[in-house]
CSV table of C-alpha atoms in Angstrom, one decimal:
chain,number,residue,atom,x,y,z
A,1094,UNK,CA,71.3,74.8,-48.3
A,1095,UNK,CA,68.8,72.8,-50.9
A,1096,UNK,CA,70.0,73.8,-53.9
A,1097,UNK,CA,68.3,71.9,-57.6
A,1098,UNK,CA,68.8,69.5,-58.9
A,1099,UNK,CA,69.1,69.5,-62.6
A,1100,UNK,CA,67.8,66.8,-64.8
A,1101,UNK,CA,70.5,64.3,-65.9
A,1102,UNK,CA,69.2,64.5,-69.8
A,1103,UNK,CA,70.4,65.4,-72.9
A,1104,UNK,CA,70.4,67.9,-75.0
A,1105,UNK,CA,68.4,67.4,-78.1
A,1106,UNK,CA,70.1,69.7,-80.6
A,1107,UNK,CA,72.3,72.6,-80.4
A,1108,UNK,CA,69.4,74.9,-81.2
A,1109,UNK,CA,66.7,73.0,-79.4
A,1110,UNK,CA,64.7,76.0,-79.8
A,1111,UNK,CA,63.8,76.1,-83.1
A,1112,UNK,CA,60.3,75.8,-84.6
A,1113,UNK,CA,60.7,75.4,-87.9
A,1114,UNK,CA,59.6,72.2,-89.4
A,1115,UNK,CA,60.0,71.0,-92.8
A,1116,UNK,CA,59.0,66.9,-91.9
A,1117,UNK,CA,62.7,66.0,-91.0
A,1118,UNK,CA,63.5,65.2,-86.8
A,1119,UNK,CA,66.8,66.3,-85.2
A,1120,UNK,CA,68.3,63.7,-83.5
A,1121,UNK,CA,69.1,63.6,-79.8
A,1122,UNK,CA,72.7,63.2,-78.1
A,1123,UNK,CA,73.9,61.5,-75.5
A,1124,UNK,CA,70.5,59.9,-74.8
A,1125,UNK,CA,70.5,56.4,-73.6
A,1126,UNK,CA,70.7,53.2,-76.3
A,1127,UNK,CA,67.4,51.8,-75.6
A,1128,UNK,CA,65.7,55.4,-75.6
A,1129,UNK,CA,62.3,55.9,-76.4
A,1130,UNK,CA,59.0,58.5,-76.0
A,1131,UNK,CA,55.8,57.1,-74.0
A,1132,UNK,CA,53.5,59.0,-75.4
A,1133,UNK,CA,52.7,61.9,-78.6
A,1134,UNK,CA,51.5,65.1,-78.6
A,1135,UNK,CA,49.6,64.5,-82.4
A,1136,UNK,CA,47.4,66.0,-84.2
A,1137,UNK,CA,44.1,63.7,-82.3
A,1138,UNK,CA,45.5,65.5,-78.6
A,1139,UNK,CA,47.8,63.8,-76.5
A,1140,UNK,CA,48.3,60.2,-77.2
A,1141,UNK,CA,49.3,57.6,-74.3
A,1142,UNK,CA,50.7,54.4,-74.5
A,1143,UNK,CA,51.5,53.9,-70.7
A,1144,UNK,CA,49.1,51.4,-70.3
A,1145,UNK,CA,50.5,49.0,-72.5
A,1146,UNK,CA,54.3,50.2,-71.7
A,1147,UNK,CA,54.6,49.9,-67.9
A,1148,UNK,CA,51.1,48.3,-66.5
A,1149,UNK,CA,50.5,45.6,-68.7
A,1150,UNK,CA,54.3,44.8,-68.6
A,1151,UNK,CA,55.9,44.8,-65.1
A,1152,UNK,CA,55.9,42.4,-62.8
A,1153,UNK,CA,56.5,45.2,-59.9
A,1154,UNK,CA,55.7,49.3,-61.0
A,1155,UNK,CA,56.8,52.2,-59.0
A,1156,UNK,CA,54.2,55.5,-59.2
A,1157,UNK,CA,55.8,58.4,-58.5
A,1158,UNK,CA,53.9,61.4,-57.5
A,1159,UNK,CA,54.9,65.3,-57.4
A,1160,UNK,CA,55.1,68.5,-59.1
A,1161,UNK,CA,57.3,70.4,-61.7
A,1162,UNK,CA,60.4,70.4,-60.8
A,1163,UNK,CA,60.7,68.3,-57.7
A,1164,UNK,CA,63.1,65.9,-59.0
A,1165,UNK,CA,61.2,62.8,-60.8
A,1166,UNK,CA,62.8,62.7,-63.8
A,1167,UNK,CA,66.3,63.0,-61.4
A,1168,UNK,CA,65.1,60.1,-59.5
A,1169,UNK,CA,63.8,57.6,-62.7
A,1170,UNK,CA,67.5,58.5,-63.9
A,1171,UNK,CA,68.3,56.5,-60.5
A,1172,UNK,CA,66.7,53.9,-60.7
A,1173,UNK,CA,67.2,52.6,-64.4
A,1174,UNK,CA,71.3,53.4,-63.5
A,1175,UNK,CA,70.7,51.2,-60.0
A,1176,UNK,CA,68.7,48.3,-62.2
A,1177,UNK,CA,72.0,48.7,-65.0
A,1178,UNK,CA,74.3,47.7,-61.7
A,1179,UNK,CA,72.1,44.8,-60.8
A,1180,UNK,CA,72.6,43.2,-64.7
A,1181,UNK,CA,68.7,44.6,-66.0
A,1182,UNK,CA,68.8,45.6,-69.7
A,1183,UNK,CA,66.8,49.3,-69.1
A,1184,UNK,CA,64.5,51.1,-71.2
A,1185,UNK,CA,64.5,54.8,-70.7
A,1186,UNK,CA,61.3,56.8,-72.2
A,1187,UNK,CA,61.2,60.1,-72.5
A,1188,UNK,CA,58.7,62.8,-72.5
A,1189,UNK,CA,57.0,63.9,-75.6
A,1190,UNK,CA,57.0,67.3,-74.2
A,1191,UNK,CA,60.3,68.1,-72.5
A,1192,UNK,CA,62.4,65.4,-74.1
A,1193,UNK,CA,65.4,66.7,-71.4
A,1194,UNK,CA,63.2,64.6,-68.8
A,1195,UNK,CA,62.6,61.4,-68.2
A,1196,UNK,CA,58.9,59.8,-68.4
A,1197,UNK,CA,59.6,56.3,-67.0
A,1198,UNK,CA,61.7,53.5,-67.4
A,1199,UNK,CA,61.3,49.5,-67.3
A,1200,UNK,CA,64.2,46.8,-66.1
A,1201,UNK,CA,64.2,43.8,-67.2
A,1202,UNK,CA,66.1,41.5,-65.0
A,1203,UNK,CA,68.2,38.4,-66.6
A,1204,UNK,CA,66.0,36.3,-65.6
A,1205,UNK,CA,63.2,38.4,-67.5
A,1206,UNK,CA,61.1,39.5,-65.1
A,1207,UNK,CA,60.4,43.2,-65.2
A,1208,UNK,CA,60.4,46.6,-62.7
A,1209,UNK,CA,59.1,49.8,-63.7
A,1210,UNK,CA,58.4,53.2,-62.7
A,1211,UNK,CA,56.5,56.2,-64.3
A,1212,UNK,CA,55.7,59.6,-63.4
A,1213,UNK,CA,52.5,59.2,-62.8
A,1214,UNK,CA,51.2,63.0,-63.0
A,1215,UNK,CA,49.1,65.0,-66.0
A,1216,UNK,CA,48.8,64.1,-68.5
A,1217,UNK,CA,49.5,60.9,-68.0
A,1218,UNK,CA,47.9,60.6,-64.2
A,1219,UNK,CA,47.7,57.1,-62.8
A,1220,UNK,CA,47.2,55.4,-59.7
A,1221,UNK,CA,47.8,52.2,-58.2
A,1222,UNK,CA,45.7,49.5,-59.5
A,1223,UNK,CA,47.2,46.4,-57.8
A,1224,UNK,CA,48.7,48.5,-54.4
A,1225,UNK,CA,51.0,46.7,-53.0
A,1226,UNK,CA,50.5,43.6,-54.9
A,1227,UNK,CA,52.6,45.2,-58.0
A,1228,UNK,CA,52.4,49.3,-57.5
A,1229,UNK,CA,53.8,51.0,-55.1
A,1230,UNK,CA,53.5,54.9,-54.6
A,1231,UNK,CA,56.0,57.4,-53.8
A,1232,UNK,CA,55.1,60.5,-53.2
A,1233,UNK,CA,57.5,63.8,-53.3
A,1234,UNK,CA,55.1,66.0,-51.9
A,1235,UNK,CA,56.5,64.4,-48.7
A,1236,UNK,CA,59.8,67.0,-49.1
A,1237,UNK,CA,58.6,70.1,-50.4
A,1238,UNK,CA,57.8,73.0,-48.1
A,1239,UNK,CA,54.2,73.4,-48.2
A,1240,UNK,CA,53.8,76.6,-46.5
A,1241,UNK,CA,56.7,78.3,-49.2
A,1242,UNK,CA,54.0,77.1,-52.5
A,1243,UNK,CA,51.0,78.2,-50.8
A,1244,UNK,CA,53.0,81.7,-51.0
A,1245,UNK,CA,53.2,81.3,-54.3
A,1246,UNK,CA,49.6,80.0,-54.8
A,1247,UNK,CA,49.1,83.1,-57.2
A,1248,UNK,CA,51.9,82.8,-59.3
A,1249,UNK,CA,51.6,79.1,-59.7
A,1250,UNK,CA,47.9,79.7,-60.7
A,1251,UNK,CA,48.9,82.1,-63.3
A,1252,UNK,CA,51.4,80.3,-64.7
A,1253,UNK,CA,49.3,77.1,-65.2
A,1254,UNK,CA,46.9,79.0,-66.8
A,1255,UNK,CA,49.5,80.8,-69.4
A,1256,UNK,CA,50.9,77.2,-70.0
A,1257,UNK,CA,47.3,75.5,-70.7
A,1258,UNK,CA,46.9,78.3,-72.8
A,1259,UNK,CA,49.3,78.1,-75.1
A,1260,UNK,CA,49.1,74.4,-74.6
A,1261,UNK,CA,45.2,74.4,-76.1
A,1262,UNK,CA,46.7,76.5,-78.8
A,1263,UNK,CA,49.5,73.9,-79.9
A,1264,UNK,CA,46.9,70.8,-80.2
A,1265,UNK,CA,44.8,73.4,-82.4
A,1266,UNK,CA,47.9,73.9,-85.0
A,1267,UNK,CA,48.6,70.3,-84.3
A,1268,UNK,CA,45.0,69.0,-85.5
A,1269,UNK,CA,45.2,71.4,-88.5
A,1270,UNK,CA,48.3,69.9,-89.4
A,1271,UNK,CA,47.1,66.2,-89.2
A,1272,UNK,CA,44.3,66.9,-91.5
A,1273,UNK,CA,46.2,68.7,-94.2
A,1274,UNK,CA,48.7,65.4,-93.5
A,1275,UNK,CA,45.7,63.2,-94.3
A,1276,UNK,CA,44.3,64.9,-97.0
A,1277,UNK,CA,47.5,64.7,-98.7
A,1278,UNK,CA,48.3,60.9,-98.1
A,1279,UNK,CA,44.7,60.5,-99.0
A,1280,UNK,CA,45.8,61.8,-102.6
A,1281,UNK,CA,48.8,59.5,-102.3
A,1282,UNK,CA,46.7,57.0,-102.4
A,1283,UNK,CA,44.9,57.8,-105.9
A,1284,UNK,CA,48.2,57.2,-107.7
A,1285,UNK,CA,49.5,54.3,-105.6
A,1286,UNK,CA,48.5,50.3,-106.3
A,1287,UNK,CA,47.5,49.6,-103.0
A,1288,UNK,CA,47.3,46.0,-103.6
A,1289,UNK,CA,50.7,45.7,-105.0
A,1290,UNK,CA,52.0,47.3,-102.0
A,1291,UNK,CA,49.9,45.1,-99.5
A,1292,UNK,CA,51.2,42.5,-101.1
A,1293,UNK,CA,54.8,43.8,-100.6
A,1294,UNK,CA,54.1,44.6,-97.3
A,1295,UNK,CA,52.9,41.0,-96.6
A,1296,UNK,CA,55.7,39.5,-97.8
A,1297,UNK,CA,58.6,41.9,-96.2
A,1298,UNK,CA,55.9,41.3,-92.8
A,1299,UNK,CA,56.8,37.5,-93.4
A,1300,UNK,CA,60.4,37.5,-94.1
A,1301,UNK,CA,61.1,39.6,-90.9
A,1302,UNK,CA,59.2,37.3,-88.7
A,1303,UNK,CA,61.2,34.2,-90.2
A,1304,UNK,CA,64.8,36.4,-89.9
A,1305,UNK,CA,63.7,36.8,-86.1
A,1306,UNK,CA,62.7,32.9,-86.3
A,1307,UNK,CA,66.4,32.1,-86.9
A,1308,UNK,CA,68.3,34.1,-84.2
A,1309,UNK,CA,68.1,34.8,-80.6
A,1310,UNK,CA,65.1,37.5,-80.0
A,1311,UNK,CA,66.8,40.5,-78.8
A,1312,UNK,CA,65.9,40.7,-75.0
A,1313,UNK,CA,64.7,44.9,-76.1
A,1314,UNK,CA,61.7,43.2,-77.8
A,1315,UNK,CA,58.6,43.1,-76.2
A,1316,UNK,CA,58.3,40.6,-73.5
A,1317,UNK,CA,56.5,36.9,-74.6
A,1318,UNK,CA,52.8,37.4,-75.2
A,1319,UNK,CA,52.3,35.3,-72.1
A,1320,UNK,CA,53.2,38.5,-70.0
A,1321,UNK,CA,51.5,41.1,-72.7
A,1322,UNK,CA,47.9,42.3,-74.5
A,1323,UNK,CA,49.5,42.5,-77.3
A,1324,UNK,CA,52.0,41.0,-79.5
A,1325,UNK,CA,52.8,44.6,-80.8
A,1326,UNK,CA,54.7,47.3,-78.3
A,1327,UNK,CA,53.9,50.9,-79.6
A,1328,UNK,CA,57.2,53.0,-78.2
A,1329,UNK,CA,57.1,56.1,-80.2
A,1330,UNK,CA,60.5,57.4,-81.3
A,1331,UNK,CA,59.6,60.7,-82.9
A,1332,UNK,CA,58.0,63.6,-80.9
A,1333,UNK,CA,57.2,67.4,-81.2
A,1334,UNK,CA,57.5,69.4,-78.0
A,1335,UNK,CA,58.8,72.0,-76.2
A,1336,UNK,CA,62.0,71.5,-77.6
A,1337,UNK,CA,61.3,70.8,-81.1
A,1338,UNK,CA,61.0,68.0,-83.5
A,1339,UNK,CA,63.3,65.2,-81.8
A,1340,UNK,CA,63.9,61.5,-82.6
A,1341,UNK,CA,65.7,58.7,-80.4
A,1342,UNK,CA,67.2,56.1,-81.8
A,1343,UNK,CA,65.9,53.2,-79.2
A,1344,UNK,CA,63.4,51.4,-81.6
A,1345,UNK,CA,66.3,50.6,-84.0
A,1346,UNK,CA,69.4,49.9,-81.8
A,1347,UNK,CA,70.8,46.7,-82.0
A,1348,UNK,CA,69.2,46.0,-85.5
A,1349,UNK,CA,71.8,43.9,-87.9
A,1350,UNK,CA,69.4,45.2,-91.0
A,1351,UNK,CA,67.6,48.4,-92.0
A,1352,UNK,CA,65.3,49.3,-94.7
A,1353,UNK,CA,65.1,52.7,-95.9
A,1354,UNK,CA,61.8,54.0,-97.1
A,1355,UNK,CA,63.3,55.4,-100.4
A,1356,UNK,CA,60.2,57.9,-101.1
A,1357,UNK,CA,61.5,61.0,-102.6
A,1358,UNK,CA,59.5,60.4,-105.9
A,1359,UNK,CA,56.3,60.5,-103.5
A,1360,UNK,CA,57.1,61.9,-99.7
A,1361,UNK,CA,55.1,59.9,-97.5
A,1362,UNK,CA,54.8,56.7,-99.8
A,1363,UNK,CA,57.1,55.3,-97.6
A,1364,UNK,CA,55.1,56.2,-94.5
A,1365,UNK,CA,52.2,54.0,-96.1
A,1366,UNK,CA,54.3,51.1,-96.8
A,1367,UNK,CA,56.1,50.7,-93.2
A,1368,UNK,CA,51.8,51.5,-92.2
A,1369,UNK,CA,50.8,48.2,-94.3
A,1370,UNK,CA,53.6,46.4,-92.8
A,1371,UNK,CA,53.1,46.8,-89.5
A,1372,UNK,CA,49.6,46.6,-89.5
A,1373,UNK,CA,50.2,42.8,-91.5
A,1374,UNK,CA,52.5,42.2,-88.7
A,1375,UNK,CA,49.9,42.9,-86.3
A,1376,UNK,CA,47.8,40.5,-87.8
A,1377,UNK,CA,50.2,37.5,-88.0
A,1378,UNK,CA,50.9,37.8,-84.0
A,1379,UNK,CA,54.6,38.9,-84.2
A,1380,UNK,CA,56.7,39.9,-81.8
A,1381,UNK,CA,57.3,43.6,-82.8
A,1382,UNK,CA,57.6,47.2,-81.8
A,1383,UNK,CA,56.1,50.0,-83.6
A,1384,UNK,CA,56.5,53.6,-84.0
A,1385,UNK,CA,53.2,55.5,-84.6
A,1386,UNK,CA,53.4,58.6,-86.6
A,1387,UNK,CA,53.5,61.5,-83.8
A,1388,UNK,CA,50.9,63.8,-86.0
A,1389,UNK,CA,48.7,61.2,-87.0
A,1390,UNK,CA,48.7,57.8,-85.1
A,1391,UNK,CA,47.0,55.8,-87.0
A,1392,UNK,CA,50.1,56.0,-89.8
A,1393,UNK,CA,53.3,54.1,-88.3
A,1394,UNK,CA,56.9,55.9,-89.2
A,1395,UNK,CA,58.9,52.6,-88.2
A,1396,UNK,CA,58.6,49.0,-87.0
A,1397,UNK,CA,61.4,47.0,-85.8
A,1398,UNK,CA,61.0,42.8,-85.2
A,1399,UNK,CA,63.6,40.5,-84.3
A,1400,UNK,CA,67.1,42.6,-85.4
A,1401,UNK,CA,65.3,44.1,-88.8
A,1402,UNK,CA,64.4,47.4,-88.6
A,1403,UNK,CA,61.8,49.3,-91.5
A,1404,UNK,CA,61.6,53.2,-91.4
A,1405,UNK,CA,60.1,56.0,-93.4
A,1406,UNK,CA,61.6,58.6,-91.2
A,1407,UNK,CA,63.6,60.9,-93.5
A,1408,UNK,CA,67.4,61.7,-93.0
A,1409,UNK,CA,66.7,58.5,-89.9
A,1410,UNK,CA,70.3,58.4,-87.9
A,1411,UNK,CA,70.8,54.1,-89.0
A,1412,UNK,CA,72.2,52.0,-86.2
A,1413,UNK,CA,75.8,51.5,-86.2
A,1414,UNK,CA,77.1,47.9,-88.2
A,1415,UNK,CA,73.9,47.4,-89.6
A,1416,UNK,CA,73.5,46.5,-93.3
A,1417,UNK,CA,71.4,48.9,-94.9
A,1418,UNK,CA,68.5,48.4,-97.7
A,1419,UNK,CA,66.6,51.2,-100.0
A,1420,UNK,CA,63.2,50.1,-100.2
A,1421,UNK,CA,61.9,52.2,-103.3
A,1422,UNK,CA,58.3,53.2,-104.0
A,1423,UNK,CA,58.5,53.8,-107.2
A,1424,UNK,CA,57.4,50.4,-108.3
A,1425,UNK,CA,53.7,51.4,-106.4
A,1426,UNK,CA,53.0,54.6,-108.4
A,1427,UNK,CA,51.4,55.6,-111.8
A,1428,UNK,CA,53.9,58.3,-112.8
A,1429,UNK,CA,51.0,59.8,-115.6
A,1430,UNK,CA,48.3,60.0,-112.7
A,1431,UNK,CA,51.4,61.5,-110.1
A,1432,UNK,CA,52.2,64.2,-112.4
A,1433,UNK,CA,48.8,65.6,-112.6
A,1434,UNK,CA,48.5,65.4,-108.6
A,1435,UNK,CA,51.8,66.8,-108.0
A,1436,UNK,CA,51.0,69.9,-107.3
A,1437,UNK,CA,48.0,70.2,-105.0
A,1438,UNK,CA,50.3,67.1,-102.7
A,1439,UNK,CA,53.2,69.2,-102.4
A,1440,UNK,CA,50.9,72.2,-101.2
A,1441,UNK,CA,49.0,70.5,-98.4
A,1442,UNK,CA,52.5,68.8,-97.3
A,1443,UNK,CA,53.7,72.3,-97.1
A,1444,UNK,CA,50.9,73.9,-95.4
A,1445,UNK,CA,50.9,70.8,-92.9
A,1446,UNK,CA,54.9,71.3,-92.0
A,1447,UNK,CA,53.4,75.2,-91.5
A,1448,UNK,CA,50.9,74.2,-89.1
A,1449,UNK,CA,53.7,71.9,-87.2
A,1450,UNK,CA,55.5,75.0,-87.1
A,1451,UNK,CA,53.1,77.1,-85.6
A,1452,UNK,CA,52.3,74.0,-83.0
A,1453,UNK,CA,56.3,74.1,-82.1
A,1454,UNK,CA,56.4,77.7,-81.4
A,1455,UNK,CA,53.3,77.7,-79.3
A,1456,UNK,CA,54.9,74.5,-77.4
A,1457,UNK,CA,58.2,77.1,-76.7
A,1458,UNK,CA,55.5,79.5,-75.0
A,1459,UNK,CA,54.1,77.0,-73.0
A,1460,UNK,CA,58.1,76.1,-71.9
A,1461,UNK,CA,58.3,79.7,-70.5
A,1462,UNK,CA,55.1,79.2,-68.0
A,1463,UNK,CA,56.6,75.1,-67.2
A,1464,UNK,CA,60.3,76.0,-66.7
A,1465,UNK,CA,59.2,79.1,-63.9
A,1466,UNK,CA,57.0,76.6,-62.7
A,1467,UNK,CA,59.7,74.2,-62.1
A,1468,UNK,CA,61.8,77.0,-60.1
A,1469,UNK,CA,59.0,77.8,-57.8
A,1470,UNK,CA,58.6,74.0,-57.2
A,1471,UNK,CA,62.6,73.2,-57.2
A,1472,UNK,CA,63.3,76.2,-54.4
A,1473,UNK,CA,60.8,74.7,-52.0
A,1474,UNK,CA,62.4,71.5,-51.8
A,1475,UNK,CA,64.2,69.5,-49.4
A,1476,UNK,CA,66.6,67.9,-52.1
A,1477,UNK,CA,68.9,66.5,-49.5
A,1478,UNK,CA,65.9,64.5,-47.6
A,1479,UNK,CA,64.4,63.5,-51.1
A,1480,UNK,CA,68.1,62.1,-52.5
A,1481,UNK,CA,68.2,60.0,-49.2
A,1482,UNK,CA,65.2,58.4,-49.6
A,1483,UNK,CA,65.4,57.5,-53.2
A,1484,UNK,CA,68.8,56.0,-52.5
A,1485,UNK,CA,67.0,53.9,-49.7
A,1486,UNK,CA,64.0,53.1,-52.5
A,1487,UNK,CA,66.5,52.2,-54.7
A,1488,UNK,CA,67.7,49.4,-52.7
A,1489,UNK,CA,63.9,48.4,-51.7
A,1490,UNK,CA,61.6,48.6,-55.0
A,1491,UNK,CA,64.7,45.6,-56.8
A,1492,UNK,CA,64.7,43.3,-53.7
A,1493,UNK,CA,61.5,41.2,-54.4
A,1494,UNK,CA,63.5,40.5,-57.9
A,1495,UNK,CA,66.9,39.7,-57.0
């Protein structure tokens, strides 16, 4: 008998379910060290950065094809564990909406080429742009029983409807929430010396690129710009989903300094100072990753280069041995002109948390409608034929690097 197979993730928080949000992120367990989300679900829609993750990266890509609960997230776990065994140092992204499953990973091999793979289905579709050059495809429709879905053609249409649904309703709350987050950091700005800060910015920009000068790069930087766009990798490590308001801890794992945004005077000060920095950074050419903002991209929450890490994430779960920094904001802002602001800031930060709320429990609706969509797919697999021939990929899709 085919019986599922369940996702080898992790669980987010003991009460995943929750939809309360109140700007702080609950950090995941048991997830891989060099964990990470691939894309957002913000306030401008759904936000990729698959492009600039696995295509512009890899020297080979795996696409993997199939529905809900047919096993690719199962068979990404596979792979990255496989590459682990050959000596690559593996990436694991998760997905922004169901941070239980896997998204994609990349491998970089010690001699620093790279392998990836992504699933390569909505909302993040793709398809092979160099076949068999770099990509290669495989598909799982190949073990699911065709004739048992079309059964169930009805309920499957139903269900994708009461998902999107509930789905179109989350990105509402979500782009109501990014505006009342903008209008308030717009205030911020009023009562902050933005030059001051730039200046700040540039400097702390400067002194981490000579800090990463002096050592060894850490090989879970991006790769050299030879093999990139762009000297700047966005990996996300915040997301809001189906599960909640969850962070990994990928971006700042191996980092021998932190700075803390110390922005309790002014929430969100902090979140336009690790902004500046990354976006000097960006300018200078460093090697880097960055952390947009999940609700509004254009604002980054954290920015790692070389083995210093910056982050304005509040209550942030700090890599272990690392010496830790307060970065305070307090220097930036005219108390006289804050006090007279105070007020109306707090209210739109609160009414934006509100609207993050109401996103969260409409993202726990649209679970109910993906989870029964997973059983119907899960039951009419052949899980036995599908495990075979990912054990036979496995050995396959690392050969052309070894």
């Amino acid at each position: 008998m085919n019986m599922k197979k369940k996702n080898v993730g992790f669980d987010p928080s003991a009460d995943s379910g929750r939809a309360e949000f109140c700007g702080r992120w609950r950090p995941a367990t048991g997830a891989p060290p060099l964990s990470y989300f691939a894309a957002s679900n913000s306030g401008c829609g759904f936000v990729s950065y698959f492009d600039e993750i696995f295509r512009e990266r890899c020297d080979l890509r795996l696409i993997i094809k199939g529905g809900p609960g047919t096993g690719k997230s199962r068979m990404l776990f596979e792979l990255g564990k496989y590459a682990e065994e050959l000596g690559a140092q593996v990436e694991y992204y998760f997905c922004s909406s169901d941070p239980d499953s896997l998204d994609g990973i990349v491998a970089r091999m010690p001699d620093g080429r790279t392998a990836g793979a992504q699933d390569a289905t909505a909302p993040h579709a793709e398809e092979a742009s160099l076949p068999g050059a770099r990509d290669s495809i495989f598909d799982l429709g190949a073990f699911w029983n065709a004739a048992q879905l079309r059964r169930s053609r009805a309920e499957i249409g139903r269900l994708n409807l009461e998902k999107s649904r509930a789905w179109r309703q989350a990105f509402g709350c979500l782009a109501a929430a990014r505006e009342l987050k903008e209008a308030a950091l717009e205030l911020a700005r009023g009562v902050i010396d933005s030059d001051r800060l730039k200046k700040a910015a540039y400097r702390a920009a400067q002194d981490a690129r000579r800090r990463a000068c002096r050592i060894e790069i850490s090989s879970a930087l991006p790769l050299p710009p030879e093999k990139r766009l762009h000297s700047a990798l966005h990996t996300p490590h915040l997301s809001l989903g189906m599960k909640g308001a969850v962070s990994l801890g990928g971006i700042g794992y191996g980092a021998r300094e932190v700075f803390v945004m110390s922005d309790e005077l002014l929430p969100g000060s902090g979140e336009l100072f690790v902004s500046a920095l990354a976006e000097c950074a960006g300018k200078e050419g460093n090697r880097c990753r960055v952390s947009p903002d999940p609700l509004c991209p254009s604002f980054t929450t954290a920015f790692a280069c070389g083995e210093v890490f910056f982050t304005a994430e509040r209550g942030a779960v700090l890599p272990d041995g690392a010496v830790c920094h307060r970065v305070g904001m307090r220097r930036f802002i005219d108390l006289s002109a804050l006090r007279s602001m105070n007020n109306d800031y707090s209210r739109l930060c609160e009414l934006s948390d509100k609207a993050v709320g109401e996103a969260l429990r409409a993202m726990s609706r649209a679970s109910l409608a993906h989870f029964a969509l997973e059983d119907i797919y899960s039951t009419a697999m052949d899980f036995d034929a599908k495990e075979a021939a990912v054990h036979r990929l496995c050995e396959d899709f690392f050969t052309p690097l070894l």
